[in-house]
Amino acid sequence: MRRHSCLLAATVAVPLFAQPAWANMVYVSNEKDNTVTVVDSTTMEVVKTIDVGQRPRGITISHDGKLLYVCASDDDTVEIIDTSTNEIVGSLPSGPDPELFVLSPDGKTLYIANEDDNLVTVIDVETKGVLAEIPVGVEPEGMGISPDGRTMVNTSETTNMAHFIDTSTHEITNNVLVDSRPRFAQFKPDGSEVWVSAEIGGTVSVIDNQKREVTHKITFEIQGLRAEQIQPVGVRITADGKKAYVALGPANRVAVVNAETYEVEKYILVGQRVWQLAFTPDGKSIISTNGLSNDITFIDTATDEPVKSVTVGQLPWGVTVSPN
């Protein structure tokens, strides 16, 4: 979407329109009403609702911003949306019950967690062909990939493991035990660590990517809340690797963690059942999906304060933002 601003001067003639700028679009998958909501990140207003397949959850965007990928879990497919028209233009053979996925750094390969079949399906996004099916633990979900693209990590909810997979051989090289029901895996920008959230365990395990062992465990305490209400899910780490944000589910908060000392510095109150997170490309905002309040919250990363909540569809689950 182009935005123009008028420049007026009393004595000097200037062009009517300044150099146009592109707004970053925020795409939110709504699990219950089978839609994707499009929100303008500048105005923080809804601009479009896209009808998609059944039970959309995982959502990501191509590195050039032209194609949106959505896990239509109950349709056993990944739908492809053209972001210039907001129309579905194709699909990928995802395997059964795709829940979460991750796109390789070169944008050529999609790694998909198939929850029902205990597999990771590897897809060539250009040819739409299946490159491999990798057996993993029970109920795979979290998917993370190293910045160099050489290592992919999948978490299995019931096996309680993080599986390290060599992307060149599609073989598991290491299995690391974490706490109960791991839901998300996120590499640090320098590739040195993988952060794995455990929803029932109530922790985030920090795994050394060289040693392939847990070196730190982050816990959370919020006054007035029982421990079982604090359920870490989505994790995002800033581009400089200094700060991490963790969505805490029914605690209705996002934790701010010092990624160098592993200490929790703040809890940000957002909507109900905060699930996934995404940064805007400039890193100035992080956006949370709040499933039970049917909204998303924009958070200012400089102040770590909520700026605005925007109503989207029913049971918002995943979120991604178009690149610059």
Tab-separated table of C-alpha atoms in Angstrom:
chain	number	residue	atom	x	y	z
A	1	MET	CA	0.000	0.000	0.000
A	2	ARG	CA	1.501	3.361	-0.999
A	3	ARG	CA	1.217	6.366	1.240
A	4	HIS	CA	1.883	9.919	0.034
A	5	SER	CA	2.281	13.108	2.026
A	6	CYS	CA	1.842	16.632	0.672
A	7	LEU	CA	4.617	19.144	1.127
A	8	LEU	CA	3.695	22.819	1.053
A	9	ALA	CA	6.055	25.786	0.925
A	10	ALA	CA	5.334	29.498	0.736
A	11	THR	CA	8.144	30.596	-1.536
A	12	VAL	CA	9.764	27.476	-2.970
A	13	ALA	CA	8.058	25.249	-5.499
A	14	VAL	CA	8.108	21.583	-4.462
A	15	PRO	CA	6.574	18.432	-5.906
A	16	LEU	CA	3.044	17.745	-4.762
A	17	PHE	CA	3.949	14.279	-3.482
A	18	ALA	CA	6.939	13.224	-1.456
A	19	GLN	CA	8.799	9.999	-2.152
A	20	PRO	CA	6.272	7.203	-1.542
A	21	ALA	CA	6.824	4.698	1.238
A	22	TRP	CA	5.618	1.140	1.643
A	23	ALA	CA	3.754	0.123	4.760
A	24	ASN	CA	4.570	-3.281	6.167
A	25	MET	CA	1.556	-5.561	6.244
A	26	VAL	CA	0.889	-7.773	9.253
A	27	TYR	CA	-0.754	-11.121	8.467
A	28	VAL	CA	-2.623	-12.960	11.229
A	29	SER	CA	-4.004	-16.503	10.928
A	30	ASN	CA	-7.347	-16.908	12.703
A	31	GLU	CA	-7.751	-20.544	13.709
A	32	LYS	CA	-11.496	-20.559	14.432
A	33	ASP	CA	-13.035	-18.570	11.564
A	34	ASN	CA	-10.687	-19.766	8.781
A	35	THR	CA	-9.380	-16.363	7.794
A	36	VAL	CA	-6.204	-14.320	7.585
A	37	THR	CA	-6.465	-10.717	8.765
A	38	VAL	CA	-4.246	-8.115	7.078
A	39	VAL	CA	-3.259	-5.142	9.252
A	40	ASP	CA	-1.344	-2.040	8.177
A	41	SER	CA	1.607	-1.772	10.574
A	42	THR	CA	1.764	2.020	10.224
A	43	THR	CA	-1.872	2.865	10.907
A	44	MET	CA	-2.451	-0.294	12.980
A	45	GLU	CA	-5.769	-0.789	11.242
A	46	VAL	CA	-7.332	-3.794	9.493
A	47	VAL	CA	-7.244	-3.416	5.711
A	48	LYS	CA	-8.373	-6.850	4.504
A	49	THR	CA	-9.748	-10.218	5.593
A	50	ILE	CA	-8.834	-13.239	3.439
A	51	ASP	CA	-10.847	-16.456	3.494
A	52	VAL	CA	-8.555	-19.493	3.692
A	53	GLY	CA	-8.747	-23.222	4.441
A	54	GLN	CA	-9.779	-24.912	7.630
A	55	ARG	CA	-7.985	-24.196	10.894
A	56	PRO	CA	-5.154	-21.915	9.749
A	57	ARG	CA	-2.273	-21.873	12.205
A	58	GLY	CA	1.350	-21.548	11.061
A	59	ILE	CA	1.935	-18.569	8.772
A	60	THR	CA	5.054	-17.140	7.116
A	61	ILE	CA	6.021	-15.008	4.137
A	62	SER	CA	8.564	-15.361	1.345
A	63	HIS	CA	11.720	-13.312	1.740
A	64	ASP	CA	10.689	-11.008	-1.122
A	65	GLY	CA	7.246	-10.510	0.418
A	66	LYS	CA	5.381	-11.696	-2.666
A	67	LEU	CA	3.928	-14.953	-1.330
A	68	LEU	CA	2.272	-15.820	1.948
A	69	TYR	CA	2.246	-19.417	3.189
A	70	VAL	CA	-0.521	-20.609	5.528
A	71	CYS	CA	-0.913	-23.996	7.238
A	72	ALA	CA	-4.535	-25.027	6.663
A	73	SER	CA	-4.229	-27.765	9.249
A	74	ASP	CA	-7.594	-29.499	8.855
A	75	ASP	CA	-7.264	-29.456	5.051
A	76	ASP	CA	-3.814	-31.092	5.227
A	77	THR	CA	-2.260	-28.461	2.997
A	78	VAL	CA	-0.219	-25.275	2.919
A	79	GLU	CA	-2.003	-22.556	0.973
A	80	ILE	CA	-0.117	-19.946	-1.055
A	81	ILE	CA	-1.450	-16.387	-1.173
A	82	ASP	CA	-0.304	-13.687	-3.597
A	83	THR	CA	0.229	-10.635	-1.391
A	84	SER	CA	-0.369	-8.223	-4.283
A	85	THR	CA	-3.936	-9.495	-4.750
A	86	ASN	CA	-4.594	-11.261	-1.414
A	87	GLU	CA	-5.853	-14.237	-3.432
A	88	ILE	CA	-5.005	-17.921	-2.974
A	89	VAL	CA	-2.901	-18.922	-5.976
A	90	GLY	CA	-1.831	-22.456	-5.116
A	91	SER	CA	-0.925	-24.964	-2.445
A	92	LEU	CA	1.926	-27.161	-1.264
A	93	PRO	CA	1.757	-30.885	-0.384
A	94	SER	CA	2.286	-30.431	3.312
A	95	GLY	CA	1.506	-33.861	4.688
A	96	PRO	CA	-1.194	-34.450	7.336
A	97	ASP	CA	-2.113	-31.775	9.887
A	98	PRO	CA	0.565	-29.146	9.207
A	99	GLU	CA	0.889	-26.916	12.261
A	100	LEU	CA	4.100	-24.906	12.132
A	101	PHE	CA	6.829	-24.471	9.546
A	102	VAL	CA	9.998	-22.556	8.835
A	103	LEU	CA	11.391	-21.207	5.570
A	104	SER	CA	15.076	-21.706	4.797
A	105	PRO	CA	17.335	-18.621	4.735
A	106	ASP	CA	17.646	-18.878	0.937
A	107	GLY	CA	13.852	-19.022	0.617
A	108	LYS	CA	13.880	-22.231	-1.423
A	109	THR	CA	12.822	-24.845	1.128
A	110	LEU	CA	9.928	-25.098	3.566
A	111	TYR	CA	10.177	-27.414	6.580
A	112	ILE	CA	6.752	-28.420	7.905
A	113	ALA	CA	5.777	-30.139	11.170
A	114	ASN	CA	3.099	-32.798	10.615
A	115	GLU	CA	1.577	-33.286	14.044
A	116	ASP	CA	-0.516	-36.395	13.346
A	117	ASP	CA	2.144	-38.422	11.500
A	118	ASN	CA	5.216	-37.558	13.601
A	119	LEU	CA	7.038	-36.307	10.524
A	120	VAL	CA	8.797	-33.218	9.223
A	121	THR	CA	7.987	-32.752	5.543
A	122	VAL	CA	10.572	-30.924	3.419
A	123	ILE	CA	9.170	-29.041	0.412
A	124	ASP	CA	10.829	-27.354	-2.564
A	125	VAL	CA	8.684	-24.222	-2.817
A	126	GLU	CA	9.496	-23.621	-6.505
A	127	THR	CA	8.718	-27.104	-7.821
A	128	LYS	CA	6.196	-27.831	-5.041
A	129	GLY	CA	7.779	-31.253	-4.687
A	130	VAL	CA	8.435	-33.230	-1.518
A	131	LEU	CA	12.185	-33.516	-0.939
A	132	ALA	CA	12.034	-35.662	2.198
A	133	GLU	CA	9.903	-36.894	5.055
A	134	ILE	CA	11.855	-37.034	8.317
A	135	PRO	CA	10.553	-39.198	11.206
A	136	VAL	CA	10.734	-37.289	14.492
A	137	GLY	CA	9.162	-37.541	17.955
A	138	VAL	CA	5.493	-37.658	18.877
A	139	GLU	CA	3.418	-34.568	17.995
A	140	PRO	CA	6.044	-32.401	16.280
A	141	GLU	CA	5.402	-28.669	16.410
A	142	GLY	CA	8.156	-26.110	16.932
A	143	MET	CA	10.370	-25.377	13.933
A	144	GLY	CA	13.531	-23.293	13.895
A	145	ILE	CA	16.394	-22.986	11.424
A	146	SER	CA	19.937	-21.734	11.896
A	147	PRO	CA	20.954	-18.495	10.160
A	148	ASP	CA	23.333	-20.431	7.885
A	149	GLY	CA	20.553	-22.863	6.959
A	150	ARG	CA	22.580	-25.934	7.889
A	151	THR	CA	20.620	-27.018	10.945
A	152	MET	CA	16.889	-27.267	11.505
A	153	VAL	CA	15.368	-27.909	14.934
A	154	ASN	CA	11.994	-29.546	15.463
A	155	THR	CA	10.354	-29.967	18.865
A	156	SER	CA	8.059	-32.879	19.707
A	157	GLU	CA	5.357	-32.083	22.242
A	158	THR	CA	4.892	-35.574	23.682
A	159	THR	CA	8.479	-36.841	23.399
A	160	ASN	CA	9.700	-33.600	25.053
A	161	MET	CA	12.703	-33.294	22.782
A	162	ALA	CA	14.391	-30.868	20.442
A	163	HIS	CA	15.542	-32.780	17.357
A	164	PHE	CA	18.558	-31.309	15.526
A	165	ILE	CA	18.392	-32.133	11.810
A	166	ASP	CA	21.162	-31.730	9.225
A	167	THR	CA	19.464	-29.989	6.277
A	168	SER	CA	21.921	-31.472	3.761
A	169	THR	CA	21.220	-35.087	4.714
A	170	HIS	CA	17.760	-34.729	6.296
A	171	GLU	CA	19.027	-36.860	9.188
A	172	ILE	CA	18.647	-36.254	12.925
A	173	THR	CA	22.066	-35.620	14.439
A	174	ASN	CA	21.110	-34.897	18.064
A	175	ASN	CA	18.118	-35.271	20.377
A	176	VAL	CA	18.036	-32.906	23.358
A	177	LEU	CA	15.602	-33.494	26.228
A	178	VAL	CA	13.712	-30.371	27.331
A	179	ASP	CA	10.762	-29.734	29.637
A	180	SER	CA	7.188	-30.833	29.094
A	181	ARG	CA	5.379	-29.952	25.844
A	182	PRO	CA	7.922	-27.932	23.860
A	183	ARG	CA	6.116	-25.593	21.466
A	184	PHE	CA	8.618	-23.333	19.709
A	185	ALA	CA	12.286	-23.201	18.683
A	186	GLN	CA	14.172	-20.005	17.886
A	187	PHE	CA	17.848	-19.600	16.991
A	188	LYS	CA	19.831	-16.611	18.156
A	189	PRO	CA	20.838	-14.417	15.178
A	190	ASP	CA	24.465	-15.556	15.465
A	191	GLY	CA	23.416	-19.222	15.487
A	192	SER	CA	25.093	-19.918	18.833
A	193	GLU	CA	21.955	-20.944	20.726
A	194	VAL	CA	18.473	-22.369	20.239
A	195	TRP	CA	15.723	-21.273	22.638
A	196	VAL	CA	12.965	-23.854	23.143
A	197	SER	CA	9.777	-23.011	25.026
A	198	ALA	CA	7.999	-25.649	27.128
A	199	GLU	CA	4.302	-24.877	27.548
A	200	ILE	CA	3.513	-27.266	30.410
A	201	GLY	CA	7.014	-27.209	31.877
A	202	GLY	CA	6.750	-23.423	32.156
A	203	THR	CA	10.333	-22.837	31.023
A	204	VAL	CA	12.536	-21.860	28.116
A	205	SER	CA	15.566	-24.101	27.601
A	206	VAL	CA	18.636	-22.456	26.076
A	207	ILE	CA	20.568	-25.034	24.041
A	208	ASP	CA	24.175	-24.515	22.976
A	209	ASN	CA	24.252	-25.204	19.229
A	210	GLN	CA	27.805	-26.562	19.312
A	211	LYS	CA	27.557	-28.747	22.399
A	212	ARG	CA	23.894	-29.634	21.736
A	213	GLU	CA	23.080	-29.475	25.431
A	214	VAL	CA	20.943	-27.248	27.664
A	215	THR	CA	23.131	-24.570	29.224
A	216	HIS	CA	20.484	-22.336	30.799
A	217	LYS	CA	16.876	-22.685	31.831
A	218	ILE	CA	14.659	-19.615	32.094
A	219	THR	CA	11.715	-19.656	34.519
A	220	PHE	CA	8.901	-17.167	35.008
A	221	GLU	CA	7.075	-15.885	38.086
A	222	ILE	CA	4.195	-13.427	38.010
A	223	GLN	CA	2.670	-12.167	41.226
A	224	GLY	CA	-0.945	-13.266	41.624
A	225	LEU	CA	-0.763	-16.046	39.021
A	226	ARG	CA	-0.436	-19.770	39.628
A	227	ALA	CA	2.534	-21.470	37.997
A	228	GLU	CA	0.274	-23.553	35.727
A	229	GLN	CA	-1.132	-20.345	34.185
A	230	ILE	CA	2.323	-19.353	32.909
A	231	GLN	CA	2.781	-21.302	29.681
A	232	PRO	CA	5.645	-20.199	27.369
A	233	VAL	CA	4.862	-20.574	23.668
A	234	GLY	CA	6.186	-18.153	21.013
A	235	VAL	CA	9.772	-16.853	21.289
A	236	ARG	CA	11.500	-14.082	19.327
A	237	ILE	CA	15.017	-12.671	19.746
A	238	THR	CA	16.104	-9.208	18.627
A	239	ALA	CA	18.475	-8.847	15.668
A	240	ASP	CA	21.346	-7.824	17.953
A	241	GLY	CA	20.814	-10.926	20.098
A	242	LYS	CA	20.498	-8.913	23.299
A	243	LYS	CA	16.832	-9.260	24.153
A	244	ALA	CA	14.191	-11.974	23.829
A	245	TYR	CA	10.412	-11.888	24.009
A	246	VAL	CA	8.405	-14.891	25.205
A	247	ALA	CA	4.616	-15.270	24.842
A	248	LEU	CA	3.193	-16.711	28.055
A	249	GLY	CA	-0.192	-18.086	26.931
A	250	PRO	CA	-2.975	-17.813	29.551
A	251	ALA	CA	-0.773	-15.557	31.695
A	252	ASN	CA	-1.821	-12.874	29.163
A	253	ARG	CA	1.674	-11.444	29.153
A	254	VAL	CA	4.832	-11.228	27.087
A	255	ALA	CA	8.047	-11.676	29.058
A	256	VAL	CA	11.077	-9.564	28.221
A	257	VAL	CA	14.300	-11.511	28.810
A	258	ASN	CA	17.880	-10.273	28.794
A	259	ALA	CA	19.357	-12.700	26.253
A	260	GLU	CA	22.873	-12.211	27.627
A	261	THR	CA	22.153	-12.773	31.344
A	262	TYR	CA	18.993	-14.906	30.850
A	263	GLU	CA	17.172	-12.835	33.461
A	264	VAL	CA	13.518	-11.819	33.048
A	265	GLU	CA	13.396	-8.024	33.067
A	266	LYS	CA	9.712	-7.288	32.547
A	267	TYR	CA	6.246	-8.693	31.924
A	268	ILE	CA	4.043	-6.853	29.410
A	269	LEU	CA	0.287	-7.223	29.849
A	270	VAL	CA	-1.406	-7.804	26.481
A	271	GLY	CA	-4.592	-9.688	25.474
A	272	GLN	CA	-5.907	-13.071	26.569
A	273	ARG	CA	-3.958	-16.270	25.765
A	274	VAL	CA	-0.967	-14.721	24.029
A	275	TRP	CA	0.395	-17.260	21.563
A	276	GLN	CA	2.825	-16.175	18.807
A	277	LEU	CA	5.028	-13.153	18.135
A	278	ALA	CA	6.568	-11.315	15.172
A	279	PHE	CA	8.837	-8.292	14.794
A	280	THR	CA	8.332	-5.544	12.265
A	281	PRO	CA	11.354	-5.400	9.896
A	282	ASP	CA	12.795	-2.317	11.594
A	283	GLY	CA	12.634	-4.080	14.965
A	284	LYS	CA	10.795	-1.157	16.551
A	285	SER	CA	7.652	-3.164	17.258
A	286	ILE	CA	6.807	-6.718	18.186
A	287	ILE	CA	3.287	-8.015	17.682
A	288	SER	CA	1.524	-10.645	19.785
A	289	THR	CA	-1.498	-12.758	18.851
A	290	ASN	CA	-4.031	-12.957	21.667
A	291	GLY	CA	-6.310	-15.924	20.999
A	292	LEU	CA	-9.138	-15.566	23.490
A	293	SER	CA	-9.513	-11.783	23.174
A	294	ASN	CA	-9.448	-12.065	19.347
A	295	ASP	CA	-6.883	-9.317	18.904
A	296	ILE	CA	-3.221	-8.556	18.361
A	297	THR	CA	-1.096	-6.146	20.379
A	298	PHE	CA	1.620	-3.853	19.031
A	299	ILE	CA	4.471	-3.459	21.554
A	300	ASP	CA	7.119	-0.728	21.357
A	301	THR	CA	10.487	-2.509	21.742
A	302	ALA	CA	12.252	0.667	22.903
A	303	THR	CA	9.983	1.074	25.937
A	304	ASP	CA	8.563	-2.468	26.105
A	305	GLU	CA	5.119	-0.967	26.513
A	306	PRO	CA	1.944	-1.952	24.623
A	307	VAL	CA	0.923	0.658	22.063
A	308	LYS	CA	-2.354	-0.578	20.639
A	309	SER	CA	-4.498	-3.708	20.395
A	310	VAL	CA	-6.323	-4.389	17.129
A	311	THR	CA	-9.334	-6.691	16.793
A	312	VAL	CA	-8.801	-9.399	14.173
A	313	GLY	CA	-10.598	-12.729	13.573
A	314	GLN	CA	-11.586	-15.496	15.949
A	315	LEU	CA	-8.783	-17.262	17.818
A	316	PRO	CA	-5.755	-15.564	16.229
A	317	TRP	CA	-2.867	-18.028	16.225
A	318	GLY	CA	0.103	-17.091	14.029
A	319	VAL	CA	1.541	-13.803	12.793
A	320	THR	CA	4.072	-12.715	10.183
A	321	VAL	CA	5.065	-9.322	8.753
A	322	SER	CA	5.993	-8.388	5.197
A	323	PRO	CA	9.666	-7.509	4.686
A	324	ASN	CA	10.939	-4.099	3.598
